[in-house]
XYZ file of C-alpha atoms in Angstrom:
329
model
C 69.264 150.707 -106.888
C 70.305 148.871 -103.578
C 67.546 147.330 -101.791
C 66.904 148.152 -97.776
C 67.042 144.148 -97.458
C 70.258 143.228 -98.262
C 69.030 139.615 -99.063
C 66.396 140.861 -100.890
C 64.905 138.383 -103.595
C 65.708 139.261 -107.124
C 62.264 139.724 -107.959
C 62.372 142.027 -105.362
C 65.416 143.621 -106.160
C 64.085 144.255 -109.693
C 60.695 145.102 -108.598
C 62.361 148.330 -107.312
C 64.712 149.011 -110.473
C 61.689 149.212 -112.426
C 60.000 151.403 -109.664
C 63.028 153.594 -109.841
C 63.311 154.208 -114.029
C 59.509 154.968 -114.273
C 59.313 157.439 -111.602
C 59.403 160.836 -113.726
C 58.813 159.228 -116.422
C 55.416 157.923 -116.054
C 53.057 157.133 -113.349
C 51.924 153.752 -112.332
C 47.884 153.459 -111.507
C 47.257 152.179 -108.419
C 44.042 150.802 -106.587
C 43.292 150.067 -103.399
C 40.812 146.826 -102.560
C 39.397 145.424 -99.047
C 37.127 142.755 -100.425
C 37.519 138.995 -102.419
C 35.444 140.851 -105.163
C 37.562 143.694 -105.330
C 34.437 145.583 -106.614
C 36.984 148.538 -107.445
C 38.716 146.862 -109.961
C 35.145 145.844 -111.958
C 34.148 149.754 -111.550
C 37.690 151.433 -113.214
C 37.159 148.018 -115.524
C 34.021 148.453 -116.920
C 34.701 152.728 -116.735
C 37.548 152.782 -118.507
C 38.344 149.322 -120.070
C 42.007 148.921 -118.422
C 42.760 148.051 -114.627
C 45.272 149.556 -112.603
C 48.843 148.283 -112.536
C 49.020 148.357 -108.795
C 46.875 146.012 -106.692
C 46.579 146.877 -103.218
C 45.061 144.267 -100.496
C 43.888 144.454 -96.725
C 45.062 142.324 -94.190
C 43.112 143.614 -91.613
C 40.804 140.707 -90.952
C 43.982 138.408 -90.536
C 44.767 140.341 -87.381
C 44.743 137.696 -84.604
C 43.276 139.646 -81.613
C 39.750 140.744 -83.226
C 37.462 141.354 -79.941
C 34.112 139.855 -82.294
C 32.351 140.063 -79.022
C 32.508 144.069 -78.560
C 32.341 145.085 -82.105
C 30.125 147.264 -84.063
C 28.332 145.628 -87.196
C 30.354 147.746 -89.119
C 33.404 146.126 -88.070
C 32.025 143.038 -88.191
C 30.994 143.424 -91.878
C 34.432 145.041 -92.559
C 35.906 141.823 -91.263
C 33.725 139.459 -92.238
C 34.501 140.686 -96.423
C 37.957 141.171 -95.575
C 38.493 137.415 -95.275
C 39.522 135.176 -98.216
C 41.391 138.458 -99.454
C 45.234 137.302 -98.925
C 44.296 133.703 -101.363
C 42.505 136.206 -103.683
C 45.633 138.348 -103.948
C 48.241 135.377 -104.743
C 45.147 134.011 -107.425
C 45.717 137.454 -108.246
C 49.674 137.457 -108.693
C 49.911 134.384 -110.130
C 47.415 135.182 -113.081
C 49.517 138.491 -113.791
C 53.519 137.587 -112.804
C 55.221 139.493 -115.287
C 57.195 137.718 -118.105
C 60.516 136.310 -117.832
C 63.500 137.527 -119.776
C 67.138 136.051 -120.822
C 69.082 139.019 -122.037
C 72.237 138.416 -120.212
C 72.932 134.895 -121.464
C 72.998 134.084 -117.603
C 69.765 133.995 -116.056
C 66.232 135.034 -116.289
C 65.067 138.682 -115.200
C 61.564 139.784 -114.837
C 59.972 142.504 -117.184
C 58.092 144.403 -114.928
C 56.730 146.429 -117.448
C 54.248 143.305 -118.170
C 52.039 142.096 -115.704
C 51.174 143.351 -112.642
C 52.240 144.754 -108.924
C 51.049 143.791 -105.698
C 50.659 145.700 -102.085
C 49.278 145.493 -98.770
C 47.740 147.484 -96.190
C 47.529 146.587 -92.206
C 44.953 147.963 -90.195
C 46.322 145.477 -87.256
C 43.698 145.083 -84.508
C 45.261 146.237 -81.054
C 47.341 142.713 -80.144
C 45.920 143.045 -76.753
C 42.603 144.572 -75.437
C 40.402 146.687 -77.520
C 37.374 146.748 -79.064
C 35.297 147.224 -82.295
C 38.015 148.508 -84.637
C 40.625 148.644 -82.609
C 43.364 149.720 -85.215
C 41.757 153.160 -83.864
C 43.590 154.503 -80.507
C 39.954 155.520 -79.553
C 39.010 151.774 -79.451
C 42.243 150.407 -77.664
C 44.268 151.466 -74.405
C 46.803 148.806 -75.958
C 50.595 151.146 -75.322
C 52.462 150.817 -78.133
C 55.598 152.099 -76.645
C 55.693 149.075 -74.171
C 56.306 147.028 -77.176
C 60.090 148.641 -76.881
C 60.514 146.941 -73.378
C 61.789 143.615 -73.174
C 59.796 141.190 -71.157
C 56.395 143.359 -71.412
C 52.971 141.744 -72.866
C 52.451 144.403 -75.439
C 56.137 143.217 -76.750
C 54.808 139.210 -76.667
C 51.515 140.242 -77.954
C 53.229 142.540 -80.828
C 56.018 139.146 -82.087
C 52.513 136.667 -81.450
C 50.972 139.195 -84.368
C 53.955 139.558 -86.054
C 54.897 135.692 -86.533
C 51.083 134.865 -87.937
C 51.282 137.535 -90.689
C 54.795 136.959 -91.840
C 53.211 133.164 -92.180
C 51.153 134.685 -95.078
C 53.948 136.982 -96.630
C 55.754 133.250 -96.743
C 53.416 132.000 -99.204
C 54.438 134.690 -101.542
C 57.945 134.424 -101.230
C 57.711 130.771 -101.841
C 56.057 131.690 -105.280
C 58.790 134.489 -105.883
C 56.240 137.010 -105.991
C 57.225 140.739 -104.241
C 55.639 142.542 -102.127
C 55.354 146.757 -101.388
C 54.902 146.195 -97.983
C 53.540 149.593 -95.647
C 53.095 148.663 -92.287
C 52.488 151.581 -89.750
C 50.977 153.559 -92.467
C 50.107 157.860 -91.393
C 52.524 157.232 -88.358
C 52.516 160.893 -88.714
C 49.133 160.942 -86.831
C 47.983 159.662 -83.286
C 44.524 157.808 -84.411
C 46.152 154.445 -85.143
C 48.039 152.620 -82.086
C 51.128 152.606 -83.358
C 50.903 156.359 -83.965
C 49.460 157.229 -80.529
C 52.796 157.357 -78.472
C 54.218 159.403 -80.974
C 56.154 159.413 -84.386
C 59.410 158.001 -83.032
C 57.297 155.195 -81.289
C 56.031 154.007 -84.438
C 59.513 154.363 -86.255
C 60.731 151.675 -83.733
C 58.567 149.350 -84.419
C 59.089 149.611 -88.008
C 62.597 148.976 -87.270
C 61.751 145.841 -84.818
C 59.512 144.303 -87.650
C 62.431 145.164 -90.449
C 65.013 143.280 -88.276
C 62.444 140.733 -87.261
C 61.157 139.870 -90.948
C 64.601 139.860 -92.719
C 66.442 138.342 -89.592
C 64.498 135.702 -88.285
C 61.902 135.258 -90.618
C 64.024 135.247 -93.507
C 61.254 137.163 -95.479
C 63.395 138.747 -98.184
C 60.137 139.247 -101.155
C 59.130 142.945 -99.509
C 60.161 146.001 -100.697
C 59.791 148.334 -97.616
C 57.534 151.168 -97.873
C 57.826 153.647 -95.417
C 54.628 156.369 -95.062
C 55.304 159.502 -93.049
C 56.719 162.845 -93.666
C 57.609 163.672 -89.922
C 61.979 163.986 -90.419
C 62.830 163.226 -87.122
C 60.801 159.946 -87.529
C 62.597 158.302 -90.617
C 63.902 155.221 -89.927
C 66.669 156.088 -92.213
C 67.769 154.986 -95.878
C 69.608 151.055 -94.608
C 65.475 150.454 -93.477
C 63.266 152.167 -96.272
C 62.933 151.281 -100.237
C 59.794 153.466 -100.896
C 59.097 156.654 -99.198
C 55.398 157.643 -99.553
C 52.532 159.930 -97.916
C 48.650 159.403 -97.833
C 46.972 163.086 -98.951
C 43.093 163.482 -98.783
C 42.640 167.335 -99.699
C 39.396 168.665 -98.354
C 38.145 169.219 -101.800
C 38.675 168.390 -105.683
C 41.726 170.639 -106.960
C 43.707 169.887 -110.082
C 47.228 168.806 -108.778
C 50.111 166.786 -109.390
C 51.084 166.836 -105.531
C 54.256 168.430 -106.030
C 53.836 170.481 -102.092
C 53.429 167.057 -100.681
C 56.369 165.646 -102.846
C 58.785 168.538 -101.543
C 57.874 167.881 -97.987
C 57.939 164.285 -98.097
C 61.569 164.346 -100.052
C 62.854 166.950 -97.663
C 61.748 164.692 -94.489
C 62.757 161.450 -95.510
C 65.463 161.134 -98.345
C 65.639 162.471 -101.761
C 67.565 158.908 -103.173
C 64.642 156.885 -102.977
C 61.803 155.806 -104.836
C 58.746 158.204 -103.730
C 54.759 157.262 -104.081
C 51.282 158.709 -102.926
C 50.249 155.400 -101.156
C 47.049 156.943 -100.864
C 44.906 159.763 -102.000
C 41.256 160.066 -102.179
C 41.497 162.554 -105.690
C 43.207 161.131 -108.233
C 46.525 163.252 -109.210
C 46.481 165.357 -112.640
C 47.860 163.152 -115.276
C 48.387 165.880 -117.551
C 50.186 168.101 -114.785
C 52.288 165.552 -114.201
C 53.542 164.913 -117.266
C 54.528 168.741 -117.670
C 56.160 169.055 -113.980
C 57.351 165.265 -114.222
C 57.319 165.174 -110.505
C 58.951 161.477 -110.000
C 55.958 159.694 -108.055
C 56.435 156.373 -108.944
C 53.057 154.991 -108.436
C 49.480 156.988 -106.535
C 47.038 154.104 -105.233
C 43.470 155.685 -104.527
C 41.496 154.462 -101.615
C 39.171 151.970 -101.892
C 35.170 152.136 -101.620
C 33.430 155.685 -102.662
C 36.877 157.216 -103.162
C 36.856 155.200 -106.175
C 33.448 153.657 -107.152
C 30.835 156.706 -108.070
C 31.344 160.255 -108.552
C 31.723 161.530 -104.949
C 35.804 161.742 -105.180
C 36.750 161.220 -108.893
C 34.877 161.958 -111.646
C 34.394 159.670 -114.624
C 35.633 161.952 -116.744
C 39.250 162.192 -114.768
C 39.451 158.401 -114.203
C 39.250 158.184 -118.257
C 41.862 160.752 -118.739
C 44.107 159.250 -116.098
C 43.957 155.764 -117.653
C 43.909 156.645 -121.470
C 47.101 159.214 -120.752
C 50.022 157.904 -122.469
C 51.570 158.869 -118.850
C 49.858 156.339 -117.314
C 50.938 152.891 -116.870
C 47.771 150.419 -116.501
C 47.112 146.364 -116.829
């Protein structure tokens, strides 16, 4: 499978292979974290005795234009535990790289079906104004649209941004470790900023950062997830590795998300790799294995959609992580 980036590392490169040939066949668990504990990871632990495959990590408290003089305590808590989190996800990578394999003679591949898979989130403070959390349009008047024009402070403010968080992705390249990287995530709504001008607003900055990353920043580790279902938005295949949605249903049903597969598929394209990036109820394990719908990996959200009984029940988490289906640490 040919990777967006066409300098792609060959972890990277491999990374998706492996993404591509388990999709349908099995799912990979997924979990999303926000804190240096990653308190998530002790509850499905201790629950079930495995750990997800899929790590996911929060960046959010990396975002350079944090207004800590107009925020809630809320977002100053958020923040505050969000900190630490990028060291505690390459501790993380490095303790589970997958093995290393010779069976070409040539050079070494990586097994990805050993160790684990890492991810992360963005909920990127405004990069000018704003208060409190000011991911949320309510909180910021910051016009993300104005990033498109040269010479404009939202576009300065947006490459400022950009340049300090590619300075962490560095540190993983430099240890060859990939990346599923989402930025822009539910650019299919209006309540972030990058979704408030519109679908087609937010594609274009995904394309800006894409160029920007694997042009001048020579970041070639991430494997570009894209996570919208809107068809006039795609950025199209040459940007996009992973096409994915975020579903929260309004209540517990039994599913293997195969409505949200067909309109994600039909939107965006039907050759590449497709995940639930998020979902607050964990997918049917045993429904999937019947319908074999090919989602690569789900990731559930992080807090009370995970820890407790208020989303998922114990009784699902066991059966989603004991399932032969399942691929877990």
């Amino acid at each position: 499978m040919i990777t967006a980036d066409a300098k792609a590392t060959q972890e990277a490169k491999e990374l998706l292979e492996y993404l591509k040939n388990t999709a349908g066949q099995q799912i990979i668990t997924g979990q999303h974290t926000q804190t240096i504990p990653c308190e998530e990871i002790a509850y499905i632990r201790q629950t079930t005795g495995k750990e997800p495959k899929l790590r996911g990590f929060e960046l959010l408290g990396y975002s350079p234009n944090i207004n800590y003089a107009d925020a809630s305590p809320e977002c100053l808590t958020e923040v505050e535990e969000n900190k630490g989190t990028a060291e505690t996800a390459l501790q993380w990578a490095r303790a589970n790289r997958p093995d290393k394999v010779n069976d070409t003679g040539t050079e070494n591949s990586t097994d990805y079906t050993t160790g684990g898979i890492l991810t992360f989130s963005f909920h990127w403070f405004s990069p000018l104004g704003g208060r409190d959390k000011s991911f949320y349009t309510e909180h910021t008047d910051f016009d993300a649209a104005k990033i498109l024009q040269e010479g404009t402070p939202e576009r300065a403010a947006f490459y400022h941004d950009m340049d300090a968080i590619a300075g962490i992705l560095q540190q993983f390249q430099q240890e060859h470790i990939p990346i599923l990287w989402r930025p822009f995530h539910e650019s299919y709504g209006t309540w972030f900023w990058w979704g408030a001008k519109g679908a087609k607003v937010a594609r274009d900055l995904y394309r800006l950062m894409f160029d920007y990353y694997t042009g001048e920043k020579n970041l070639h580790n991430l494997l570009w997830v894209w996570n919208s279902d809107i068809e006039e938005a795609y950025p199209g295949d040459e940007y996009v590795d992973v096409v994915s949605m975020d579903v929260y249903l309004p209540e517990y049903q039994s599913t293997d998300y195969a409505d949200a597969y067909e309109k994600l598929v039909a939107a965006t394209s039907r050759d590449k790799v497709a995940a639930l990036a998020e979902v607050g109820y964990l997918p049917d394990v045993d429904l999937l294995q019947k319908s074999r719908i090919p989602w690569a990996y789900y990731m559930t959200w992080s807090k009370e959609f995970c820890i407790g009984e208020k989303y998922n029940s114990v009784e699902n988490l066991n059966k989603m992580y004991d399932s032969e289906y399942a691929v877990t640490l």
